Coordinates of C-alpha atoms and ligand atoms in Angstrom, one line a residue:
M1 CA -48.1 -11.6 -5.2
N2 CA -49.5 -10.7 -1.9
R3 CA -48.4 -7.7 0.0
H4 CA -46.5 -8.9 2.5
I5 CA -44.5 -10.9 0.5
I6 CA -43.2 -8.2 -1.8
L7 CA -42.7 -5.9 1.1
I8 CA -40.2 -9.0 2.4
L9 CA -38.4 -9.2 -1.1
L10 CA -37.7 -5.4 -0.7
L11 CA -36.4 -5.9 2.9
I12 CA -34.0 -8.5 1.6
A13 CA -33.2 -7.0 -1.9
S14 CA -32.2 -3.1 -0.2
P15 CA -29.1 -3.8 1.4
L16 CA -27.7 -5.1 -1.8
A17 CA -29.1 -2.2 -3.7
Q18 CA -26.8 -0.2 -1.4
A19 CA -23.3 -1.9 -1.8
D20 CA -23.3 -4.5 -4.1
L21 CA -19.7 -5.6 -3.8
R22 CA -18.2 -6.2 -0.3
V23 CA -14.8 -5.4 -0.5
F24 CA -12.1 -6.3 2.1
A25 CA -8.6 -4.7 1.3
C26 CA -5.2 -5.6 3.5
E27 CA -4.4 -1.9 3.1
P28 CA -6.1 1.5 2.7
E29 CA -4.6 1.7 -0.8
W30 CA -6.4 -1.0 -2.1
A31 CA -9.8 0.0 -0.5
A32 CA -9.3 3.7 -1.9
L33 CA -8.8 2.1 -5.5
A34 CA -11.9 -0.3 -5.3
V35 CA -13.6 3.2 -4.2
E36 CA -12.3 4.9 -7.1
I37 CA -13.7 2.5 -9.5
G38 CA -16.8 1.2 -7.4
G39 CA -18.0 4.6 -5.9
K40 CA -21.3 4.0 -4.2
L41 CA -21.5 0.0 -5.4
V42 CA -18.7 -1.0 -3.2
K43 CA -18.5 -0.8 0.7
T44 CA -15.2 -1.4 1.6
D45 CA -13.0 -2.2 4.7
S46 CA -9.3 -2.2 5.4
A47 CA -7.5 -4.8 7.6
T48 CA -4.8 -2.5 8.5
H49 CA -4.7 1.8 8.7
A50 CA -1.5 4.0 7.7
L51 CA -0.2 4.0 11.5
Q52 CA 0.0 -0.1 11.6
D53 CA 3.0 -1.9 10.5
P54 CA 1.3 -4.0 7.8
H55 CA 3.6 -6.9 8.2
Y56 CA 2.3 -7.7 11.8
I57 CA -1.0 -7.2 13.1
Q58 CA -3.6 -9.4 15.0
A59 CA -6.4 -11.5 13.4
R60 CA -9.0 -9.9 15.4
P61 CA -12.8 -11.2 15.6
S62 CA -14.0 -8.2 14.2
L63 CA -11.6 -8.7 10.9
I64 CA -12.6 -12.3 10.9
A65 CA -16.2 -11.1 10.8
K66 CA -15.9 -8.5 7.9
L67 CA -13.7 -11.0 6.0
R68 CA -16.3 -14.1 6.3
R69 CA -18.9 -11.4 4.5
A70 CA -16.6 -10.3 1.8
D71 CA -17.1 -10.8 -2.0
L72 CA -13.3 -9.5 -3.0
L73 CA -10.1 -9.4 -1.0
I74 CA -7.6 -6.9 -2.3
C75 CA -4.0 -7.5 -0.8
S76 CA -0.5 -6.4 -2.0
G77 CA 0.8 -10.2 -1.8
A78 CA 3.8 -11.2 -2.1
E79 CA 4.2 -12.5 1.7
L80 CA 3.5 -8.9 2.8
E81 CA 0.7 -10.3 5.0
I82 CA 2.1 -13.8 5.3
G83 CA 2.4 -13.0 9.1
W84 CA -1.6 -12.5 9.7
L85 CA -3.5 -13.4 6.4
P86 CA -3.2 -17.2 6.5
Q87 CA -4.9 -17.4 10.2
L88 CA -7.6 -14.6 9.2
L89 CA -8.6 -16.5 6.0
S90 CA -9.0 -19.8 7.6
K91 CA -11.1 -18.5 10.6
A92 CA -12.9 -16.6 8.3
N93 CA -14.2 -19.7 6.3
N94 CA -15.2 -17.8 2.9
P95 CA -13.8 -19.8 0.2
N96 CA -14.8 -17.2 -2.5
V97 CA -11.8 -15.1 -1.4
R98 CA -9.3 -17.7 -0.6
P99 CA -5.9 -17.2 -2.9
G100 CA -6.6 -18.9 -6.8
N101 CA -10.4 -18.0 -6.2
I102 CA -12.2 -15.2 -8.1
G103 CA -12.7 -13.2 -4.8
Y104 CA -8.9 -13.1 -4.0
F105 CA -6.8 -10.0 -5.4
E106 CA -3.5 -9.8 -5.3
A107 CA -1.9 -6.5 -6.5
S108 CA 1.7 -7.1 -6.2
S109 CA 1.1 -10.4 -9.1
Y110 CA 0.3 -7.8 -11.6
V111 CA 3.3 -5.8 -11.5
R112 CA 7.3 -6.2 -12.0
R113 CA 8.6 -6.4 -8.5
L114 CA 11.7 -5.1 -7.2
D115 CA 14.7 -6.3 -4.9
V116 CA 13.8 -10.2 -5.6
P117 CA 16.8 -11.8 -3.9
A118 CA 19.2 -14.0 -6.0
N119 CA 19.1 -16.8 -2.8
V120 CA 17.0 -16.4 -0.3
D121 CA 18.5 -16.4 3.1
R122 CA 16.3 -15.7 6.2
A123 CA 19.0 -15.3 8.5
K124 CA 20.4 -12.6 6.2
G125 CA 16.4 -11.0 6.7
D126 CA 15.5 -11.8 3.3
M127 CA 11.8 -11.7 4.8
H128 CA 10.3 -10.7 1.2
P129 CA 11.7 -13.9 -0.7
Q130 CA 9.7 -12.8 -3.6
G131 CA 10.8 -9.3 -4.1
S132 CA 9.3 -6.0 -2.4
P133 CA 5.5 -6.4 -1.7
H134 CA 5.2 -2.7 -1.1
V135 CA 3.9 -1.6 -5.1
Q136 CA 1.7 1.1 -4.5
L137 CA 4.0 3.7 -4.2
N138 CA 5.2 3.6 -8.4
P139 CA 1.7 5.4 -10.0
H140 CA 2.7 3.5 -13.2
N141 CA 2.1 0.1 -10.7
M142 CA -1.5 1.7 -9.5
L143 CA -2.4 2.0 -13.4
I144 CA -1.8 -1.8 -14.1
I145 CA -3.3 -2.7 -11.3
A146 CA -6.2 -0.6 -11.8
R147 CA -7.0 -2.0 -14.9
A148 CA -7.0 -5.5 -13.5
L149 CA -9.0 -4.8 -10.5
I150 CA -11.6 -2.8 -13.0
E151 CA -12.2 -6.3 -14.9
R152 CA -11.9 -8.4 -11.6
M153 CA -14.7 -6.2 -10.1
A154 CA -16.9 -6.2 -13.6
K155 CA -16.9 -10.0 -13.6
L156 CA -17.9 -10.1 -9.7
D157 CA -20.6 -8.2 -10.0
P158 CA -21.8 -8.2 -14.0
D159 CA -25.0 -6.4 -13.5
N160 CA -23.0 -3.5 -12.7
A161 CA -19.9 -3.9 -14.9
D162 CA -20.4 -1.0 -17.3
Q163 CA -20.4 1.3 -14.2
Y164 CA -17.4 -0.1 -12.8
R165 CA -15.7 0.1 -16.4
Q166 CA -17.2 3.7 -17.0
A167 CA -15.6 5.1 -13.7
G168 CA -12.2 2.8 -13.7
A169 CA -11.8 4.6 -17.2
D170 CA -12.3 8.2 -15.9
F171 CA -9.9 7.3 -13.0
L172 CA -7.2 5.8 -15.2
E173 CA -7.4 9.0 -17.5
R174 CA -7.2 11.5 -14.3
W175 CA -4.7 9.3 -12.9
Q176 CA -2.4 9.4 -16.1
E177 CA -2.6 13.2 -16.2
A178 CA -1.4 13.2 -12.5
I179 CA 1.4 11.0 -13.4
T180 CA 2.5 13.5 -16.2
A181 CA 2.0 16.5 -13.3
W182 CA 4.1 14.5 -11.0
K183 CA 6.9 13.5 -13.0
D184 CA 7.4 17.3 -13.9
K185 CA 7.4 18.6 -10.7
A186 CA 9.6 15.8 -9.2
S187 CA 12.7 16.1 -12.0
V188 CA 14.5 17.8 -10.0
L189 CA 14.7 15.0 -7.5
N190 CA 16.5 12.5 -9.8
G191 CA 19.7 11.3 -8.3
T192 CA 18.8 12.6 -4.6
R193 CA 20.9 10.0 -2.0
V194 CA 18.3 8.9 0.9
I195 CA 18.9 6.7 3.9
V196 CA 16.0 4.8 4.5
H197 CA 14.5 3.2 7.6
H198 CA 13.0 -0.2 6.2
K199 CA 13.2 -1.4 2.5
S200 CA 9.4 0.0 1.9
W201 CA 10.5 2.6 -0.8
A202 CA 11.9 0.6 -3.7
Y203 CA 9.0 1.5 -6.1
L204 CA 8.9 5.0 -5.4
L205 CA 12.8 5.5 -5.3
D206 CA 12.7 3.4 -8.6
W207 CA 9.9 6.1 -10.1
L208 CA 11.5 9.0 -9.0
G209 CA 15.5 7.8 -9.3
L210 CA 16.1 8.3 -5.8
V211 CA 19.0 6.3 -4.8
E212 CA 19.2 4.0 -1.4
V213 CA 22.3 5.1 0.3
A214 CA 21.8 3.0 3.4
T215 CA 19.0 1.3 5.7
L216 CA 18.5 1.8 9.4
E217 CA 18.0 -1.5 9.8
P218 CA 20.9 -3.7 10.0
I219 CA 18.9 -6.1 8.1
P220 CA 15.4 -6.3 6.8
G221 CA 13.0 -6.9 9.6
V222 CA 15.5 -6.2 12.5
P223 CA 14.9 -3.3 14.5
P224 CA 18.3 -0.2 14.5
T225 CA 21.0 -1.4 16.8
A226 CA 23.6 0.7 18.3
A227 CA 26.2 -0.8 16.4
H228 CA 24.7 -0.6 13.1
L229 CA 23.8 3.5 13.8
G230 CA 27.3 3.9 14.9
E231 CA 28.5 2.6 11.6
L232 CA 26.4 4.9 9.8
L233 CA 27.2 7.7 11.8
R234 CA 31.3 7.3 10.9
M235 CA 30.1 6.6 7.1
F236 CA 28.4 9.6 6.9
S237 CA 30.3 12.1 9.3
N238 CA 33.0 11.9 6.8
Q239 CA 31.2 11.5 3.4
Q240 CA 31.4 13.9 0.9
D241 CA 28.4 12.9 -1.1
G242 CA 26.0 12.1 2.3
A243 CA 22.7 12.0 1.5
E244 CA 19.9 14.2 1.7
Y245 CA 17.3 12.5 3.7
I246 CA 16.5 9.8 6.3
I247 CA 13.1 8.4 5.5
R248 CA 10.7 6.7 7.9
A249 CA 7.1 5.6 7.6
P250 CA 4.7 6.4 10.4
Y251 CA 4.5 3.5 12.1
Q252 CA 8.5 3.4 12.5
S253 CA 9.7 4.6 15.6
D254 CA 11.6 7.9 15.1
K255 CA 14.4 7.4 17.5
A256 CA 16.8 6.0 15.3
S257 CA 16.3 8.5 12.5
F258 CA 16.6 11.5 15.0
W259 CA 19.7 10.1 16.6
L260 CA 21.4 10.1 13.2
S261 CA 19.9 13.1 12.1
E262 CA 21.1 15.0 15.2
R263 CA 24.6 13.9 14.5
T264 CA 24.8 14.0 10.7
G265 CA 23.0 17.0 10.1
I266 CA 21.0 15.1 7.5
P267 CA 17.3 15.7 7.9
A268 CA 15.1 13.2 9.0
L269 CA 11.8 12.8 6.7
L270 CA 8.5 11.1 7.6
L271 CA 6.8 10.2 4.3
P272 CA 3.3 8.6 4.3
L273 CA 3.4 5.0 3.3
T274 CA -0.2 5.0 2.4
I275 CA -3.6 6.8 2.9
G276 CA -3.9 8.2 6.2
G277 CA 0.2 8.3 6.8
S278 CA 0.0 11.9 6.9
E279 CA -2.4 14.7 7.1
G280 CA -2.4 15.5 3.5
A281 CA -2.4 12.3 2.2
T282 CA -6.2 11.7 2.3
D283 CA -7.0 9.6 -1.0
L284 CA -4.4 8.4 -3.7
F285 CA -4.2 11.4 -5.5
S286 CA -3.2 13.5 -2.4
L287 CA -0.8 10.6 -1.1
F288 CA 1.2 11.0 -4.3
D289 CA 1.0 15.0 -3.7
D290 CA 2.0 14.9 -0.3
I291 CA 4.8 12.7 -0.7
L292 CA 6.3 14.8 -3.5
N293 CA 5.5 17.8 -1.6
R294 CA 7.6 16.4 1.3
L295 CA 10.3 15.2 -0.6
L296 CA 10.6 19.0 -2.0
G297 CA 10.7 20.3 1.1
K298 CA 7.5 22.1 0.8
E299 CA 6.0 20.4 4.0
S300 CA 7.2 18.6 7.0
Ligands
ZN1 ZN1 8.8 -5.0 3.7

Protein backbone atom coordinates (compact mmCIF):
# COMPACT_ATOMS: atom_id res chain seq x y z
CA MET A 1 0.00 0.00 0.00
CA ASN A 2 1.33 3.39 -0.79
CA ARG A 3 2.25 5.66 2.06
CA HIS A 4 -0.31 8.31 1.19
CA ILE A 5 -3.13 5.84 1.28
CA ILE A 6 -1.98 4.58 4.68
CA LEU A 7 -1.90 8.13 5.97
CA ILE A 8 -5.38 8.82 4.66
CA LEU A 9 -6.71 5.62 6.23
CA LEU A 10 -5.16 6.58 9.56
CA LEU A 11 -6.76 10.00 9.41
CA ILE A 12 -10.16 8.48 8.69
CA ALA A 13 -9.76 5.91 11.44
CA SER A 14 -8.47 8.16 14.21
CA PRO A 15 -11.70 9.90 15.26
CA LEU A 16 -13.28 6.47 15.67
CA ALA A 17 -10.45 5.38 17.91
CA GLN A 18 -11.21 8.29 20.24
CA ALA A 19 -14.94 7.75 20.64
CA ASP A 20 -16.49 4.58 19.36
CA LEU A 21 -20.03 5.32 20.40
CA ARG A 22 -21.73 8.67 20.07
CA VAL A 23 -24.44 8.93 22.70
CA PHE A 24 -27.15 11.56 22.67
CA ALA A 25 -28.99 11.66 26.00
CA CYS A 26 -32.26 13.46 26.58
CA GLU A 27 -31.34 14.13 30.23
CA PRO A 28 -27.97 14.47 32.03
CA GLU A 29 -28.41 11.32 34.17
CA TRP A 30 -28.41 9.07 31.09
CA ALA A 31 -25.31 10.73 29.65
CA ALA A 32 -23.62 10.12 33.02
CA LEU A 33 -24.69 6.48 33.05
CA ALA A 34 -23.31 5.96 29.53
CA VAL A 35 -19.98 7.42 30.70
CA GLU A 36 -19.90 5.12 33.75
CA ILE A 37 -20.19 2.17 31.34
CA GLY A 38 -18.28 3.45 28.32
CA GLY A 39 -15.65 5.80 29.77
CA LYS A 40 -13.47 7.17 26.99
CA LEU A 41 -15.12 4.94 24.40
CA VAL A 42 -18.19 7.14 24.37
CA LYS A 43 -18.80 10.74 23.49
CA THR A 44 -21.94 12.08 25.11
CA ASP A 45 -24.20 15.04 24.65
CA SER A 46 -27.28 15.87 26.66
CA ALA A 47 -30.27 17.64 25.12
CA THR A 48 -31.27 19.19 28.44
CA HIS A 49 -29.42 20.37 31.52
CA ALA A 50 -30.51 20.34 35.14
CA LEU A 51 -31.75 23.91 35.16
CA GLN A 52 -34.12 23.26 32.26
CA ASP A 53 -37.56 21.70 32.47
CA PRO A 54 -37.13 18.43 30.53
CA HIS A 55 -40.84 18.51 29.59
CA TYR A 56 -40.30 21.60 27.45
CA ILE A 57 -37.23 22.55 25.42
CA GLN A 58 -36.67 23.92 21.92
CA ALA A 59 -35.54 21.58 19.11
CA ARG A 60 -32.50 23.78 18.39
CA PRO A 61 -30.36 23.26 15.23
CA SER A 62 -27.31 22.34 17.34
CA LEU A 63 -29.30 19.50 18.94
CA ILE A 64 -30.56 18.31 15.56
CA ALA A 65 -26.96 18.14 14.26
CA LYS A 66 -25.85 16.12 17.29
CA LEU A 67 -28.75 13.70 17.04
CA ARG A 68 -28.05 13.22 13.32
CA ARG A 69 -24.58 11.88 14.16
CA ALA A 70 -25.61 9.81 17.21
CA ASP A 71 -25.30 6.02 17.42
CA LEU A 72 -27.39 5.77 20.56
CA LEU A 73 -30.23 7.92 21.88
CA ILE A 74 -31.04 7.46 25.58
CA CYS A 75 -34.18 9.08 26.99
CA SER A 76 -36.38 8.70 30.03
CA GLY A 77 -39.32 8.11 27.69
CA ALA A 78 -42.89 7.53 28.92
CA GLU A 79 -43.78 10.74 27.09
CA LEU A 80 -41.49 12.99 29.16
CA GLU A 81 -39.97 14.28 25.92
CA ILE A 82 -43.16 14.19 23.84
CA GLY A 83 -43.16 17.97 23.47
CA TRP A 84 -39.84 18.14 21.61
CA LEU A 85 -38.23 14.76 20.81
CA PRO A 86 -40.51 13.76 17.88
CA GLN A 87 -39.66 17.02 16.13
CA LEU A 88 -35.96 16.57 16.87
CA LEU A 89 -36.03 13.00 15.52
CA SER A 90 -37.81 13.97 12.34
CA LYS A 91 -35.41 16.84 11.62
CA ALA A 92 -32.31 14.78 12.47
CA ASN A 93 -33.40 12.09 10.02
CA ASN A 94 -31.23 9.39 11.62
CA PRO A 95 -33.11 6.08 11.30
CA ASN A 96 -30.73 4.26 13.70
CA VAL A 97 -31.99 6.15 16.73
CA ARG A 98 -35.70 6.06 15.94
CA PRO A 99 -37.96 4.32 18.49
CA GLY A 100 -38.00 0.59 17.82
CA ASN A 101 -34.46 0.54 16.40
CA ILE A 102 -31.31 -0.61 18.17
CA GLY A 103 -30.01 2.91 18.67
CA TYR A 104 -33.06 3.99 20.68
CA PHE A 105 -33.02 3.25 24.42
CA GLU A 106 -35.96 4.20 26.63
CA ALA A 107 -34.90 4.01 30.27
CA SER A 108 -38.39 4.06 31.80
CA SER A 109 -39.48 1.02 29.77
CA TYR A 110 -37.27 -1.23 31.94
CA VAL A 111 -38.76 -0.36 35.32
CA ARG A 112 -42.11 -0.50 37.07
CA ARG A 113 -43.79 2.84 36.49
CA LEU A 114 -45.47 4.71 39.31
CA ASP A 115 -48.44 7.08 39.13
CA VAL A 116 -50.04 5.35 36.15
CA PRO A 117 -53.51 6.93 35.90
CA ALA A 118 -56.46 4.54 35.89
CA ASN A 119 -58.34 6.74 33.44
CA VAL A 120 -56.42 9.17 31.30
CA ASP A 121 -58.02 12.57 31.36
CA ARG A 122 -55.73 15.36 30.17
CA ALA A 123 -58.24 17.94 31.39
CA LYS A 124 -57.47 16.76 34.91
CA GLY A 125 -53.79 17.23 34.19
CA ASP A 126 -52.71 13.68 33.46
CA MET A 127 -49.70 14.93 31.58
CA HIS A 128 -48.05 11.51 31.93
CA PRO A 129 -50.65 8.95 30.79
CA GLN A 130 -48.04 6.17 30.85
CA GLY A 131 -47.09 6.90 34.45
CA SER A 132 -44.34 9.08 35.85
CA PRO A 133 -41.28 9.18 33.57
CA HIS A 134 -38.98 10.62 36.26
CA VAL A 135 -37.53 7.16 37.00
CA GLN A 136 -33.93 8.20 37.71
CA LEU A 137 -34.49 9.01 41.37
CA ASN A 138 -34.79 5.47 42.65
CA PRO A 139 -31.27 4.01 42.66
CA HIS A 140 -32.72 0.51 42.28
CA ASN A 141 -34.16 1.62 38.94
CA MET A 142 -30.68 2.77 37.98
CA LEU A 143 -29.36 -0.77 38.56
CA ILE A 144 -31.95 -2.32 36.26
CA ILE A 145 -31.50 0.34 33.60
CA ALA A 146 -27.69 0.09 33.78
CA ARG A 147 -27.81 -3.67 33.17
CA ALA A 148 -29.92 -3.16 30.05
CA LEU A 149 -27.76 -0.29 28.84
CA ILE A 150 -24.52 -2.28 29.22
CA GLU A 151 -25.89 -4.96 26.88
CA ARG A 152 -27.22 -2.39 24.43
CA MET A 153 -23.85 -0.63 24.23
CA ALA A 154 -22.07 -3.99 23.81
CA LYS A 155 -24.40 -4.86 20.94
CA LEU A 156 -23.99 -1.50 19.23
CA ASP A 157 -20.20 -1.58 19.49
CA PRO A 158 -19.23 -5.29 19.57
CA ASP A 159 -15.49 -4.59 19.23
CA ASN A 160 -15.55 -3.03 22.69
CA ALA A 161 -18.22 -5.26 24.22
CA ASP A 162 -15.83 -6.71 26.81
CA GLN A 163 -14.84 -3.26 28.01
CA TYR A 164 -18.46 -2.14 28.40
CA ARG A 165 -19.28 -5.30 30.33
CA GLN A 166 -16.24 -4.95 32.58
CA ALA A 167 -16.71 -1.28 33.40
CA GLY A 168 -20.45 -1.90 33.69
CA ALA A 169 -19.94 -4.71 36.22
CA ASP A 170 -17.61 -2.47 38.20
CA PHE A 171 -20.23 0.30 38.21
CA LEU A 172 -22.99 -2.11 39.30
CA GLU A 173 -20.87 -3.30 42.21
CA ARG A 174 -20.04 0.23 43.40
CA TRP A 175 -23.67 1.27 42.91
CA GLN A 176 -24.96 -1.66 44.96
CA GLU A 177 -22.58 -0.72 47.79
CA ALA A 178 -23.74 2.88 47.60
CA ILE A 179 -27.40 1.78 47.82
CA THR A 180 -26.63 -0.08 51.04
CA ALA A 181 -24.95 2.99 52.54
CA TRP A 182 -27.77 5.31 51.39
CA LYS A 183 -30.38 2.99 52.87
CA ASP A 184 -28.74 3.14 56.31
CA LYS A 185 -28.36 6.88 56.17
CA ALA A 186 -31.93 7.49 54.97
CA SER A 187 -33.81 5.19 57.33
CA VAL A 188 -34.81 8.12 59.59
CA LEU A 189 -36.60 9.75 56.67
CA ASN A 190 -39.18 6.98 56.39
CA GLY A 191 -42.68 8.44 56.81
CA THR A 192 -41.61 12.08 56.38
CA ARG A 193 -44.50 14.11 54.96
CA VAL A 194 -43.68 16.43 52.08
CA ILE A 195 -45.41 18.93 49.82
CA VAL A 196 -43.99 18.86 46.27
CA HIS A 197 -44.14 21.46 43.51
CA HIS A 198 -44.69 19.03 40.57
CA LYS A 199 -45.12 15.28 40.77
CA SER A 200 -41.47 14.77 39.78
CA TRP A 201 -40.48 12.83 42.86
CA ALA A 202 -42.64 9.69 42.85
CA TYR A 203 -39.67 7.30 42.61
CA LEU A 204 -37.60 9.09 45.24
CA LEU A 205 -40.55 9.16 47.65
CA ASP A 206 -41.27 5.50 46.98
CA TRP A 207 -37.65 4.53 47.65
CA LEU A 208 -37.30 6.55 50.86
CA GLY A 209 -40.82 6.02 52.18
CA LEU A 210 -41.63 9.74 52.07
CA VAL A 211 -45.30 10.67 51.93
CA GLU A 212 -46.55 13.24 49.40
CA VAL A 213 -49.34 15.16 51.11
CA ALA A 214 -49.95 17.92 48.53
CA THR A 215 -48.65 19.48 45.32
CA LEU A 216 -48.18 23.19 44.66
CA GLU A 217 -49.48 22.67 41.13
CA PRO A 218 -53.28 22.50 41.28
CA ILE A 219 -53.15 19.83 38.57
CA PRO A 220 -49.95 18.37 37.05
CA GLY A 221 -48.29 20.75 34.62
CA VAL A 222 -50.37 23.80 35.67
CA PRO A 223 -48.43 26.44 37.67
CA PRO A 224 -49.56 27.14 41.24
CA THR A 225 -52.59 29.45 41.45
CA ALA A 226 -53.52 31.89 44.23
CA ALA A 227 -56.70 29.90 44.95
CA HIS A 228 -54.86 26.59 45.28
CA LEU A 229 -52.11 28.10 47.45
CA GLY A 230 -54.79 29.66 49.67
CA GLU A 231 -56.32 26.25 50.11
CA LEU A 232 -52.92 24.74 51.01
CA LEU A 233 -52.36 27.54 53.51
CA ARG A 234 -55.66 26.70 55.21
CA MET A 235 -54.80 23.00 55.22
CA PHE A 236 -51.29 23.35 56.59
CA SER A 237 -51.82 26.20 59.07
CA ASN A 238 -54.03 24.13 61.31
CA GLN A 239 -52.95 20.63 60.55
CA GLN A 240 -51.15 18.86 63.34
CA ASP A 241 -49.45 16.39 61.06
CA GLY A 242 -48.36 19.16 58.71
CA ALA A 243 -45.43 18.56 56.44
CA GLU A 244 -41.69 18.76 56.93
CA TYR A 245 -40.62 20.15 53.57
CA ILE A 246 -41.90 21.92 50.48
CA ILE A 247 -39.79 20.40 47.70
CA ARG A 248 -39.03 21.93 44.32
CA ALA A 249 -36.64 21.27 41.42
CA PRO A 250 -34.08 23.90 40.38
CA TYR A 251 -35.97 24.86 37.20
CA GLN A 252 -39.21 25.54 39.06
CA SER A 253 -40.01 29.03 40.30
CA ASP A 254 -39.38 29.34 44.05
CA LYS A 255 -42.19 31.88 44.52
CA ALA A 256 -44.96 29.47 45.49
CA SER A 257 -42.64 27.46 47.75
CA PHE A 258 -41.48 30.58 49.58
CA TRP A 259 -45.00 32.03 49.79
CA LEU A 260 -46.31 28.93 51.54
CA SER A 261 -43.14 28.46 53.58
CA GLU A 262 -43.26 31.99 55.02
CA ARG A 263 -46.86 31.57 56.11
CA THR A 264 -46.71 28.02 57.48
CA GLY A 265 -43.13 27.78 58.74
CA ILE A 266 -42.61 24.62 56.67
CA PRO A 267 -39.09 24.88 55.19
CA ALA A 268 -38.79 25.17 51.40
CA LEU A 269 -36.20 22.77 50.03
CA LEU A 270 -34.54 22.64 46.64
CA LEU A 271 -33.54 19.14 45.54
CA PRO A 272 -31.57 18.36 42.39
CA LEU A 273 -33.63 16.26 39.99
CA THR A 274 -30.53 15.33 38.05
CA ILE A 275 -26.78 15.94 37.82
CA GLY A 276 -25.94 19.64 37.83
CA GLY A 277 -29.09 20.56 39.75
CA SER A 278 -27.00 21.57 42.75
CA GLU A 279 -23.35 22.27 43.35
CA GLY A 280 -22.88 18.93 45.08
CA ALA A 281 -24.57 16.81 42.41
CA THR A 282 -21.70 16.31 40.00
CA ASP A 283 -22.17 12.64 39.08
CA LEU A 284 -24.68 9.86 39.71
CA PHE A 285 -23.23 9.00 43.13
CA SER A 286 -23.03 12.55 44.42
CA LEU A 287 -26.54 13.26 43.09
CA PHE A 288 -27.98 10.84 45.64
CA ASP A 289 -25.50 11.90 48.35
CA ASP A 290 -26.60 15.48 47.88
CA ILE A 291 -30.33 14.70 47.88
CA LEU A 292 -29.99 12.75 51.13
CA ASN A 293 -27.83 15.43 52.76
CA ARG A 294 -30.42 18.05 51.91
CA LEU A 295 -33.31 15.97 53.23
CA LEU A 296 -31.35 15.21 56.39
CA GLY A 297 -30.73 18.92 56.90
CA LYS A 298 -27.00 18.67 56.40
CA GLU A 299 -26.97 21.10 53.53
CA SER A 300 -29.27 23.81 52.21
ZN1 LIG B 1 -43.41 15.26 34.82
